[in-house]
Coordinates of C-alpha atoms and ligand atoms in Angstrom, one line a residue:
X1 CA 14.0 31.3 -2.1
X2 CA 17.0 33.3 -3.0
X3 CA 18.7 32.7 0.5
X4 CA 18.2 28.8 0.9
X5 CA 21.3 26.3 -0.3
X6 CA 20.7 24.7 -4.0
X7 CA 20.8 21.0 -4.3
X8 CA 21.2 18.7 -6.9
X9 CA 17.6 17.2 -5.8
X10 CA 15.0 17.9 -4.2
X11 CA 12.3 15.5 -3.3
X12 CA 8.5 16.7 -2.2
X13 CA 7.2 14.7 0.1
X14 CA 7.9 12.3 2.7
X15 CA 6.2 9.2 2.2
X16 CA 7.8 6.2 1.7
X17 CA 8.5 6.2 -2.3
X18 CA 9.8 10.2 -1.5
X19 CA 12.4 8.7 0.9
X20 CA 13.3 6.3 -0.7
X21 CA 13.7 8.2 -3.6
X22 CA 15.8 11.0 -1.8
X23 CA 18.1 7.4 0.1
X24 CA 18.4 6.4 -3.7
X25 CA 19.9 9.6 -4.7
X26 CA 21.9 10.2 -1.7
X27 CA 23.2 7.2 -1.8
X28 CA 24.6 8.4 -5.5
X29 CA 26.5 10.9 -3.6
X30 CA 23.9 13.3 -4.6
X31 CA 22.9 16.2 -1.9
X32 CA 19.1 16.3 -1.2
X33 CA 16.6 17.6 0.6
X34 CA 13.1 16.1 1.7
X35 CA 10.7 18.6 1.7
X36 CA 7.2 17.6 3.9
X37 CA 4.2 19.2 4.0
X38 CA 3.3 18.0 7.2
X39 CA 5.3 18.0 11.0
X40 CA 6.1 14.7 10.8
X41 CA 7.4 12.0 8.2
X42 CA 6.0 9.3 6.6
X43 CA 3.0 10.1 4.8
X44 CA 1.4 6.9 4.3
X45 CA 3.0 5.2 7.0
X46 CA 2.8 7.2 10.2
X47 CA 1.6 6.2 13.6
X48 CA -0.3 8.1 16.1
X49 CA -2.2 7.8 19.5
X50 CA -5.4 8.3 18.0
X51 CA -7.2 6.7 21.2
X52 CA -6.0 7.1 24.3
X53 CA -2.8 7.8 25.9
X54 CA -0.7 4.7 25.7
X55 CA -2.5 3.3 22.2
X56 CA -0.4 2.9 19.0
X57 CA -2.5 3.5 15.9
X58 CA -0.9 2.7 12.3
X59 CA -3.0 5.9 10.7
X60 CA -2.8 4.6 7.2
X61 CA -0.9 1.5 6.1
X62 CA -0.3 -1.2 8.5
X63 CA 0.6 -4.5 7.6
X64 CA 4.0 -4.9 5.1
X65 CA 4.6 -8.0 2.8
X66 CA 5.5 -5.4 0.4
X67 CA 8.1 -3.9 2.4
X68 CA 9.9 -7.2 3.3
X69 CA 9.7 -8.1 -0.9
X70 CA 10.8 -5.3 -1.7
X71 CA 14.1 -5.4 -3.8
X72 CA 14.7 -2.2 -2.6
X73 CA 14.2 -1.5 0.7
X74 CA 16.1 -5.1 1.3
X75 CA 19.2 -3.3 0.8
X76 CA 19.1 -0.2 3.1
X77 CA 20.5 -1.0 6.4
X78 CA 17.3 -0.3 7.6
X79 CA 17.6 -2.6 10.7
X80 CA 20.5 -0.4 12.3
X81 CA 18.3 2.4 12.0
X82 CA 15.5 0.9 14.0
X83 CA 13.3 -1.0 12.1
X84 CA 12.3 -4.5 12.7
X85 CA 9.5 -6.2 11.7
X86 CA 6.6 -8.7 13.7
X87 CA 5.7 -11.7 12.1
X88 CA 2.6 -13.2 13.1
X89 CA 2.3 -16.6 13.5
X90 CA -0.3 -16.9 10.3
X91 CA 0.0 -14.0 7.9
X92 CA -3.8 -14.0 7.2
X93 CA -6.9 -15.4 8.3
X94 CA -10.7 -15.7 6.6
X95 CA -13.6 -16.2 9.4
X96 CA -16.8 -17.6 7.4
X97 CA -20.0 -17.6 9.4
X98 CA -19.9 -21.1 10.8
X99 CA -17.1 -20.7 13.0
X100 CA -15.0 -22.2 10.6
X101 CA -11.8 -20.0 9.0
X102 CA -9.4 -20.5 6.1
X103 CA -5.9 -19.7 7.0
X104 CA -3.2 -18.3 5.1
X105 CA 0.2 -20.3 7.0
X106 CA 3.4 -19.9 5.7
X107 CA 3.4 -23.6 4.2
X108 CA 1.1 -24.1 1.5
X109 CA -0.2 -27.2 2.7
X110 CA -0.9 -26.1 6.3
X111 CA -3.4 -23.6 4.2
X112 CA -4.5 -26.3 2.3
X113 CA -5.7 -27.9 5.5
X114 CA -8.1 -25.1 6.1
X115 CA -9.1 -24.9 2.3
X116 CA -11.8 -28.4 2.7
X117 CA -11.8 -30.1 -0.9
X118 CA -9.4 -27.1 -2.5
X119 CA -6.0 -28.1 -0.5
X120 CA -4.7 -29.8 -3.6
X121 CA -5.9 -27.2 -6.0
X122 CA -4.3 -24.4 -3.8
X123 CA -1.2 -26.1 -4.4
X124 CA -1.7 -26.5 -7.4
X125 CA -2.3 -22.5 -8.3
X126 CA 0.2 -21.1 -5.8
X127 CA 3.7 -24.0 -5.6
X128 CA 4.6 -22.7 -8.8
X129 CA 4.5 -18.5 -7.9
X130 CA 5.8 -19.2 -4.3
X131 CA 8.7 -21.3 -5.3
X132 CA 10.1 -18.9 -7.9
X133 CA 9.0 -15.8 -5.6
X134 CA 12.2 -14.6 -5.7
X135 CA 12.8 -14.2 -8.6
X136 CA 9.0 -12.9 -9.3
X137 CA 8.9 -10.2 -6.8
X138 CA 11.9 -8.0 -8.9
X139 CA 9.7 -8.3 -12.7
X140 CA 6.3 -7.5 -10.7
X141 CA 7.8 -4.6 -8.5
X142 CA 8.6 -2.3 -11.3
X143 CA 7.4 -0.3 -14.5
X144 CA 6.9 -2.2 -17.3
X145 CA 9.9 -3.7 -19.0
X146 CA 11.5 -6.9 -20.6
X147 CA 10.9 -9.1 -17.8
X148 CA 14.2 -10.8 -16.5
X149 CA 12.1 -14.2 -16.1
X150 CA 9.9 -14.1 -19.3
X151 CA 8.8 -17.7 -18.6
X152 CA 7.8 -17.4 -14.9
X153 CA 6.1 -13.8 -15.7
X154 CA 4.2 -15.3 -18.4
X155 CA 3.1 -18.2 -16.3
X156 CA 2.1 -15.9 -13.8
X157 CA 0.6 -13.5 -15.7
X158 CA -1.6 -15.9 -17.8
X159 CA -3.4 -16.2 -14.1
X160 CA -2.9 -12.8 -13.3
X161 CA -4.6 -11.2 -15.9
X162 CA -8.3 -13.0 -15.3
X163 CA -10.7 -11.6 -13.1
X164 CA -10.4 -12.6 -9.5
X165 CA -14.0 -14.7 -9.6
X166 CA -13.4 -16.1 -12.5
X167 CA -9.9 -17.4 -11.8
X168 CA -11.5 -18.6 -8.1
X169 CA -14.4 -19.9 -9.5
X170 CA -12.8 -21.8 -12.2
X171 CA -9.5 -23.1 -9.8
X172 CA -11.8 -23.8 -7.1
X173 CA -14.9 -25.9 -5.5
X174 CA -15.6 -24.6 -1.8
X175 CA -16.0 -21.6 -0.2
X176 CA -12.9 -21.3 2.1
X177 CA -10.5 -20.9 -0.9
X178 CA -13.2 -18.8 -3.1
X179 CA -13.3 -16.8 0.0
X180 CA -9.5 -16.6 0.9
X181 CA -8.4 -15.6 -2.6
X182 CA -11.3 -12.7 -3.0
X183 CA -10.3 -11.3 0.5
X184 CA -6.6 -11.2 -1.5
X185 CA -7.6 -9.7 -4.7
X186 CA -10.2 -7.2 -3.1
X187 CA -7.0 -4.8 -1.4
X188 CA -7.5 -4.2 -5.6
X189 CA -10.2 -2.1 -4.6
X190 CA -11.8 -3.0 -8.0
X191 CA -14.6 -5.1 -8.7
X192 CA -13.2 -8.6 -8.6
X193 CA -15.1 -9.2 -11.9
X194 CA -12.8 -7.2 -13.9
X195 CA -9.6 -8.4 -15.8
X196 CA -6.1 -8.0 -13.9
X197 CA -8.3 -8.0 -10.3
X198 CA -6.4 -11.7 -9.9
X199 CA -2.7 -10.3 -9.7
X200 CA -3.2 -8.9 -6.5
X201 CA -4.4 -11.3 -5.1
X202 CA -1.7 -14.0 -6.9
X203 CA 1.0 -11.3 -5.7
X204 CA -0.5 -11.3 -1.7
X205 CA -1.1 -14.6 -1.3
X206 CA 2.4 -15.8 -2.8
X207 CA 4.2 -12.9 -0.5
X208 CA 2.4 -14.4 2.5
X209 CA 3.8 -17.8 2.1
X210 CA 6.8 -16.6 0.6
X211 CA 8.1 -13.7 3.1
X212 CA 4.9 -12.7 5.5
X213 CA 2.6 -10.4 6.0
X214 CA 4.7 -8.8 9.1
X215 CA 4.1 -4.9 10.8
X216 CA 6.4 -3.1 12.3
X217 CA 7.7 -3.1 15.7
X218 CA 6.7 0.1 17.4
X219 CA 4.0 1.2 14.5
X220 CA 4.2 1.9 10.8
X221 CA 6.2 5.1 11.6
X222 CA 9.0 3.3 12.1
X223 CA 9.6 2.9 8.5
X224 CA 9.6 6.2 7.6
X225 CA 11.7 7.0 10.6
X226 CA 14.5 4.4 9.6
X227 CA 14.7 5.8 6.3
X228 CA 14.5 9.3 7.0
X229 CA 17.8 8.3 10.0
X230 CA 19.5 6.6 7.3
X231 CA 19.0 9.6 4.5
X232 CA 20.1 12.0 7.4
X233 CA 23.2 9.1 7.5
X234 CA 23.7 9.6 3.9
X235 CA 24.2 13.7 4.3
X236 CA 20.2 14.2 3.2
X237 CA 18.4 16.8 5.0
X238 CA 14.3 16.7 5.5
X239 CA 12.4 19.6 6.3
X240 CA 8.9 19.5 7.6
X241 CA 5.6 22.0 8.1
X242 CA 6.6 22.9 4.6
X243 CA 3.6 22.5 2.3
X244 CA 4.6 23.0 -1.2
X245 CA 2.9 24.9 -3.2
X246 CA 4.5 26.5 -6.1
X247 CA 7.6 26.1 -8.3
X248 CA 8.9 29.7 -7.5
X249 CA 9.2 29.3 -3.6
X250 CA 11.7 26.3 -4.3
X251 CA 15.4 25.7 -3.3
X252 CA 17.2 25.8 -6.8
X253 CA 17.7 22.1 -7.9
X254 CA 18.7 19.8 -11.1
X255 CA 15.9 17.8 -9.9
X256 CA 12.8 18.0 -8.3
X257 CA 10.7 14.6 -7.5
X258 CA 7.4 15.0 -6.1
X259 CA 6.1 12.3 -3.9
X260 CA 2.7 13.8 -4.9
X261 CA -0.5 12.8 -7.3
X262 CA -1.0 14.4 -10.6
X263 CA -3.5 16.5 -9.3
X264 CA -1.1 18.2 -6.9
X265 CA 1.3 18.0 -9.4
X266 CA -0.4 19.9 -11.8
X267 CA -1.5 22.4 -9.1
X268 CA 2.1 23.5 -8.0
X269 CA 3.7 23.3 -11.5
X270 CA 0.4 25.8 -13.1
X271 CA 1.0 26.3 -16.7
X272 CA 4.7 25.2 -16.6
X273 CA 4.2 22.1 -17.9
X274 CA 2.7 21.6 -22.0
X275 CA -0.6 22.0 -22.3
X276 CA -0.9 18.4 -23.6
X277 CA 0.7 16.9 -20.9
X278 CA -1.5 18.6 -18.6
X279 CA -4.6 18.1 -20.5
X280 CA -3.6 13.5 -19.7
X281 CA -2.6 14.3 -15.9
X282 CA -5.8 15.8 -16.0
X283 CA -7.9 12.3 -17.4
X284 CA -5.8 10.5 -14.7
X285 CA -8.9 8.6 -12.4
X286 CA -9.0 8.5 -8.9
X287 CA -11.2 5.8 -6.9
X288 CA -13.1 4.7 -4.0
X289 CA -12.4 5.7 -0.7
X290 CA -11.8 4.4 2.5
X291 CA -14.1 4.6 5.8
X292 CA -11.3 3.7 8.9
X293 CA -11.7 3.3 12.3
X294 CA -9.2 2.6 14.9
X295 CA -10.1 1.2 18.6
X296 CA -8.4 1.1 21.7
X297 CA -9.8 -2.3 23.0
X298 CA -9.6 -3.6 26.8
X299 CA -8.4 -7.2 25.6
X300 CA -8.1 -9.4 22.5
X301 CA -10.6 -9.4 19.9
X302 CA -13.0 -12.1 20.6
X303 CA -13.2 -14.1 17.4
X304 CA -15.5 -16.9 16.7
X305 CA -12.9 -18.8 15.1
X306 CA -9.9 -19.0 17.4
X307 CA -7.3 -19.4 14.2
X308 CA -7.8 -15.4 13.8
X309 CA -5.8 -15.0 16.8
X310 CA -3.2 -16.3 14.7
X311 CA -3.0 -13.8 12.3
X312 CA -2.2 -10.0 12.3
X313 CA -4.2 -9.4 9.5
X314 CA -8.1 -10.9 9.2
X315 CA -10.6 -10.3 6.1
X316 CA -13.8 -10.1 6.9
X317 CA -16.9 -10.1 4.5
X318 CA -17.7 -14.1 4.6
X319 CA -17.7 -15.5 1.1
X320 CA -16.6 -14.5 -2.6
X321 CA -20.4 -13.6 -3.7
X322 CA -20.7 -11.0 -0.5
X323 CA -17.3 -9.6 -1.1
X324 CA -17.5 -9.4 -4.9
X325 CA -20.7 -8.1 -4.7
X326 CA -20.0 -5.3 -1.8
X327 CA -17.3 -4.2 -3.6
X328 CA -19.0 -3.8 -7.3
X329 CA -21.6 -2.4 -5.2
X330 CA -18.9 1.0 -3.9
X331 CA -18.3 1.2 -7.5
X332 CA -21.9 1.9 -8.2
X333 CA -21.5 4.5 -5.9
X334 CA -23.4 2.5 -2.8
X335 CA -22.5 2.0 0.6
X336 CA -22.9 -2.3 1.1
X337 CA -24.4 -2.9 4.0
X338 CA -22.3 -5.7 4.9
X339 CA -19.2 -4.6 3.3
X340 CA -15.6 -5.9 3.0
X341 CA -13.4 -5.2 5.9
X342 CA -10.0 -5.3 6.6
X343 CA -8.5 -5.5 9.7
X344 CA -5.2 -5.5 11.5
X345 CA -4.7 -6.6 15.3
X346 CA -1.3 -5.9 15.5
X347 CA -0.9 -5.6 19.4
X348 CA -1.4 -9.1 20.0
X349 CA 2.1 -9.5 18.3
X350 CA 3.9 -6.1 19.4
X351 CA 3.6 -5.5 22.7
X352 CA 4.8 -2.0 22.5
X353 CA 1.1 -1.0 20.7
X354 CA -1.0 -0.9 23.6
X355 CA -0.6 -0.5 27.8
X356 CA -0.2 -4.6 29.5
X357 CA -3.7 -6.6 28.7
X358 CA -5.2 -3.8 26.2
X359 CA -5.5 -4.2 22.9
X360 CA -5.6 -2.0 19.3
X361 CA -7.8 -2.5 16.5
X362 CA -7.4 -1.3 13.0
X363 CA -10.2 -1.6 10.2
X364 CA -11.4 -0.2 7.1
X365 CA -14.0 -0.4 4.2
X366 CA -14.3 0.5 0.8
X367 CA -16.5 3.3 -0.2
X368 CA -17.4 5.7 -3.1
X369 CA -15.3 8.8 -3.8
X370 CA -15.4 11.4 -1.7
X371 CA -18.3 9.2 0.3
X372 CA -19.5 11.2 3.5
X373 CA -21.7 8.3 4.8
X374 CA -20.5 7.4 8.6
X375 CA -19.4 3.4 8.2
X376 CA -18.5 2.8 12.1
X377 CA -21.8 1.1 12.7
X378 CA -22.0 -1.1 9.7
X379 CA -18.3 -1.8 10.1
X380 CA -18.4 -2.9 13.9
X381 CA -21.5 -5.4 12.9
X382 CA -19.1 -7.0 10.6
X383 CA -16.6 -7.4 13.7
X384 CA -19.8 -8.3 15.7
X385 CA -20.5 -10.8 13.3
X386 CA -17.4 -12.8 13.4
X387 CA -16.1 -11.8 16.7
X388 CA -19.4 -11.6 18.8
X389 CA -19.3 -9.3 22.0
X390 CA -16.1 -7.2 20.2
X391 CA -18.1 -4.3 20.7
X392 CA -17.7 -4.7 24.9
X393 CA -14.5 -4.3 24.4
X394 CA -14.3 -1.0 23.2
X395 CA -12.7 1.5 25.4
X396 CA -12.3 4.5 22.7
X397 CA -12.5 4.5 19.0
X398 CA -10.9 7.2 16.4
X399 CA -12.9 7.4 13.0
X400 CA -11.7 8.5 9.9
X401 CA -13.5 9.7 6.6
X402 CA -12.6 10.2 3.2
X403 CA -12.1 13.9 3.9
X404 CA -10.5 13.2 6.9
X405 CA -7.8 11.1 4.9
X406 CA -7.3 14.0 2.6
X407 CA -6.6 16.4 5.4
X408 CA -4.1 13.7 6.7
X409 CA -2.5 13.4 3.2
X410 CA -3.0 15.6 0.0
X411 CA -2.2 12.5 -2.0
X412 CA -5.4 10.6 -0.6
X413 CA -7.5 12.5 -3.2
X414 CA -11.0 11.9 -2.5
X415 CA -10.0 9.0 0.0
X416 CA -8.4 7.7 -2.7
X417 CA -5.4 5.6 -0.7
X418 CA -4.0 3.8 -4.0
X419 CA -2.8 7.2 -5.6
X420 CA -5.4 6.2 -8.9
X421 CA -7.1 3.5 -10.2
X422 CA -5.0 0.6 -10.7
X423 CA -6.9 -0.9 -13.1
X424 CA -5.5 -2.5 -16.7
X425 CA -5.6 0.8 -18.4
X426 CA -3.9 2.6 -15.2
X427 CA -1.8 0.3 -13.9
X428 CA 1.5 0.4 -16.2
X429 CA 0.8 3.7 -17.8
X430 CA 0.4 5.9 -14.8
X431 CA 0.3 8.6 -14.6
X432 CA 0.4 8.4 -17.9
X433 CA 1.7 6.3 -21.4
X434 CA 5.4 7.5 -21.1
X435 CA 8.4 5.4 -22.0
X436 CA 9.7 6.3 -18.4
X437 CA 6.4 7.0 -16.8
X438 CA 8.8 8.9 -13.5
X439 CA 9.5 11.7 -16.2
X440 CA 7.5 14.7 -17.3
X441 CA 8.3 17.3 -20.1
X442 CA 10.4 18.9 -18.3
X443 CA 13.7 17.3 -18.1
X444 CA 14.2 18.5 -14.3
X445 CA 11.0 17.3 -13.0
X446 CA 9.7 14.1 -12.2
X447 CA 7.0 11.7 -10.3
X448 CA 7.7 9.2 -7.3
X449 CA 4.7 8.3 -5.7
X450 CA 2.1 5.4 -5.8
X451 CA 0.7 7.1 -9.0
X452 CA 3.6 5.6 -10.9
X453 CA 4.5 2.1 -11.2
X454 CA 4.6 -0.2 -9.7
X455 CA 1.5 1.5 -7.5
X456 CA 0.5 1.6 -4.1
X457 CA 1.8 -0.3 -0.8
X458 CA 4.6 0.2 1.1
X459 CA 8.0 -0.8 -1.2
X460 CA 9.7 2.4 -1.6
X461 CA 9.7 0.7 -5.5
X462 CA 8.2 4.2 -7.2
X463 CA 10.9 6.1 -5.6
X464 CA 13.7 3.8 -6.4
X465 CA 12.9 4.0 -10.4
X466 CA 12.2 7.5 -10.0
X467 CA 15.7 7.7 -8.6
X468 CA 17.2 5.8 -11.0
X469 CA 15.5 7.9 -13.9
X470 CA 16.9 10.9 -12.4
X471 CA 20.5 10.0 -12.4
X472 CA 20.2 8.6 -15.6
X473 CA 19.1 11.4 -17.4
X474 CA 20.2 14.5 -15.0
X475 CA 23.4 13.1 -13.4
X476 CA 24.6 11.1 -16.2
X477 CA 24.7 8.4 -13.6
X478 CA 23.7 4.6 -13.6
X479 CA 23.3 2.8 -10.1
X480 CA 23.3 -1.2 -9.7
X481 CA 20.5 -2.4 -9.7
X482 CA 19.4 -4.4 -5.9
X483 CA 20.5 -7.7 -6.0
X484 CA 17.4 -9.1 -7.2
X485 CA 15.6 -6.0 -8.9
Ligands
FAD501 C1 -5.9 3.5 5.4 C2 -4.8 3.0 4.6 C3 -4.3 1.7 4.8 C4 -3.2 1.2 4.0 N1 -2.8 0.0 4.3 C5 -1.6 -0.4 3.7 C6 -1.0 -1.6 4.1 O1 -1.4 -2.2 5.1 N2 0.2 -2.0 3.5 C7 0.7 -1.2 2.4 O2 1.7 -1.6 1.9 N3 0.1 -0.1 2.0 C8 -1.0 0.4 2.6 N4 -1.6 1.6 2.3 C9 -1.0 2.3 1.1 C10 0.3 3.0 1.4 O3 0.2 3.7 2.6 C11 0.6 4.0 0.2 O4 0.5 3.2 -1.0 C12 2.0 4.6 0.4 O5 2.0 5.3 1.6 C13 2.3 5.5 -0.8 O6 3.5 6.1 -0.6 P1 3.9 7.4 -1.3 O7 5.3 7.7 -0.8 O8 3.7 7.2 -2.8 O9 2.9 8.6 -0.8 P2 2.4 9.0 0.6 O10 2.6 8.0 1.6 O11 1.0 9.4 0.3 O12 3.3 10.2 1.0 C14 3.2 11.5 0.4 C15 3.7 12.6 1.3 O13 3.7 13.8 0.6 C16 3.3 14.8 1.5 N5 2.7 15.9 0.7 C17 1.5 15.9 0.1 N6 1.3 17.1 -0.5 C18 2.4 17.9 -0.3 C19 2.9 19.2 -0.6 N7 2.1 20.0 -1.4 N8 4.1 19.6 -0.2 C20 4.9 18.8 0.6 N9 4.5 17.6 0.9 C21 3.3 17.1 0.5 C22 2.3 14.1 2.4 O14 2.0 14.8 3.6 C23 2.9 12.7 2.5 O15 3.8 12.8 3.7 C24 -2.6 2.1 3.1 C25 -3.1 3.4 2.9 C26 -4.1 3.9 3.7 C27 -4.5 5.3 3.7

């Protein structure tokens, strides 16, 4: 628009890569400006009563190993601008049928003592990744590149790359760990037969031991909200109720990043872009959806297993042949009818989620692209099933379909909540095969969301290589990289 300020960049959307994109810049000295579709920040990582009055709900992402690993968002002063994150006792806990659970703890061998015959062999698979975390966490949050630690990343890769059943199967004997690693690499949302479905859960399980599978005090929102304060810090300005929907109505810019998917992308940039560029964004693949529900709950959730408690985040599904095949099954296009379910219980660890004595819940389950089938019943027999008489405690419960997450956010195409695929021939290459995969044809405009590397979750990663393409190649500009990126 002819009477609005110009920039340097502007970034489109406010999720967490778009902020942290626009923190990146503005950090550079650059001035930017955060333009947000909806009235209020955060995209993936807002927070809402969707209950009752009183009731915190994490709408989309809720629990954040990624955000504590990543290299990053470890150096924003985050902290002073609100955020602080809730460890649970156990990052992660497994209920199988017979009462029994296996239990992600922070030390290795306190898992291994709820792992039956596999403790050693646990330790034998994950020592290696957890003690060199540190340095690991850098190589695999980031576009593909000479890896800093060739040796570790080849060590870790050589597991990575097999199929989560196999690598379990093969590394394994009893159920709990079968079980317990499947639950990891499932958030893969692939069919845990396929190549690569093991690095997931290799990169979930060594973040739980290494740094914890934490929320946020106060609700997911607080992450945006810390990083949207800090940008404001910086000199950034965000604007919301501002859906974007063409080049033309833009502020004039050197940059433009959009927090977006290709599909959006190619919607607001029409012809602008070559036709053969258009023609790949156009191949990119999408994939199953999610069914959510959240539940205001009048006290804890009853589990069978009393370790659960423990643990702010529980799988539930039982062992690796029902998850592995419920989730093959939502890639046949089926709805499982005892499918894998994750779930989050994050008031019994922040007591600012729900009113004294009441409880949240938090759950969802794979299904097929653009699925309209109504999951709360199958979903709250899972919870039934390990957590008998759960469904008393239900005082009010919010559902949310596929259709309904695309209404929340453009970018959940489908109910698609990884951006794309992430399989092996989407997972370095998105959106597409591009040297700098943030770029597009157009030296002035470029990607920053989950459908670039390193993918989805909440690390802000995208939007810091975005970033650092930008003032590269626009500004001239190299930044340091984080300590230990
Ligand atoms: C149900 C669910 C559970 C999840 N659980 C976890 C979890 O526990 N841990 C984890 O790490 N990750 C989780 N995730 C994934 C995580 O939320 C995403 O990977 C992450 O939010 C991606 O960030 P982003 O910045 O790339 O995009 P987004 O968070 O999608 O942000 C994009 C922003 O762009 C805005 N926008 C869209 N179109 C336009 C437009 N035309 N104009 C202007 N603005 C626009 C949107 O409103 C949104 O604010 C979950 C996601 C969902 C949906």
């Amino acid at each position: 628009m002819a009477h609005e300020k110009s920039y340097d960049a502007l970034v489109i959307g406010a999720g967490p890569n778009g902020l942290s994109a626009a923190v990146a810049l503005a950090r550079a000295g650059l001035s930017v400006k955060v333009i947000e579709a909806k009235d209020t920040l955060g995209g993936g990582t807002r927070s809402a009563e969707l209950t009752l009055p009183g009731y915190t709900h994490d709408v989309c992402s809720a629990i954040h190993p990624m955000g504590v690993a990543s290299p990053f968002l470890r150096t924003l002063p985050l902290a002073d601008h609100g955020l602080s994150w809730v460890h649970p006792p156990s990052p992660l806990a497994h209920p199988l049928d017979d009462g029994s659970a296996a239990v992600l703890e922070r030390s290795i061998d306190d898992t291994g003592q709820t792992l039956g015959p596999d403790a050693a062999a646990y330790r034998r698979l994950m020592a290696p990744l957890v003690d060199n975390a540190e340095a690991l966490f850098p190589d695999l949050l980031g576009p593909l590149r000479i890896p800093r630690h060739p040796i570790l990343m080849t060590r870790f890769g050589l597991r990575a790359v097999r199929s989560a059943t196999g690598l379990a199967r093969s590394a394994f004997r009893g159920p709990h760990a079968k079980a317990l690693f499947a639950g990891c690499a499932a958030h893969s949302i692939l069919p845990l037969d396929r190549l690569l479905t093991s690095a997931i859960g290799l990169v979930l399980a060594m973040a739980g031991h290494a740094i914890g599978w934490p929320c946020a005090r106060g609700g997911s929102q607080s992450i945006a909200e810390a990083l949207a304060s800090y940008l404001r810090a910086l000199g950034g300005e965000i604007e919301t109720n501002r859906p974007v929907r063409t080049l033309a109505e833009l502020p004039e810019a050197r940059a433009i990043l959009f927090d977006l998917t290709p599909r959006q992308l190619l919607s607001i940039t029409g012809d602008h872009l070559p036709a053969g560029y258009r023609r790949r964004l156009e191949r990119y693949r999408y994939g199953p959806a999610v069914f959510k529900l959240d539940w205001a709950l009048d006290g804890p959730i009853p589990w069978k297993a009393p370790a659960c408690a423990r643990a702010a985040t529980v799988h539930l599904g039982g062992t690796i042949e029902e998850i592995a095949a419920a989730e093959a099954a939502v890639w046949k296009g089926e709805h499982h009818p005892r499918p894998y379910v994750l779930v989050a219980q994050q008031s019994l660890f922040d007591d600012t989620r729900a009113p004294a004595g009441k409880h949240t819940g938090w759950a969802y389950c794979h299904v097929p692209q653009g699925s309209t089938e109504d999951m709360t019943a199958t979903i709250e027999s899972q919870m039934e099933r390990f957590a008998p008489g759960f469904k008393d405690r239900i005082l009010a419960r919010s559902t949310m379909s596929p259709a309904d997450f695309q209404r929340h956010n453009e970018n959940y195409v489908g109910g698609d909540i990884t951006g794309g695929v992430t399989d092996l021939a989407q997972l370095f290459t998105r959106p597409v095969a591009r040297i700098v995969p943030y770029s597009t044809p157009d030296p002035r405009l470029y990607l920053c969301s989950s459908s670039t590397p390193p993918g989805a979750g909440v690390h802000g990663m995208c939007g810091y290589f975005a970033a650092k393409a930008v003032l590269r190649r626009v500004f001239g500009k190299r930044i340091e990289a984080p300590p230990c990126a």
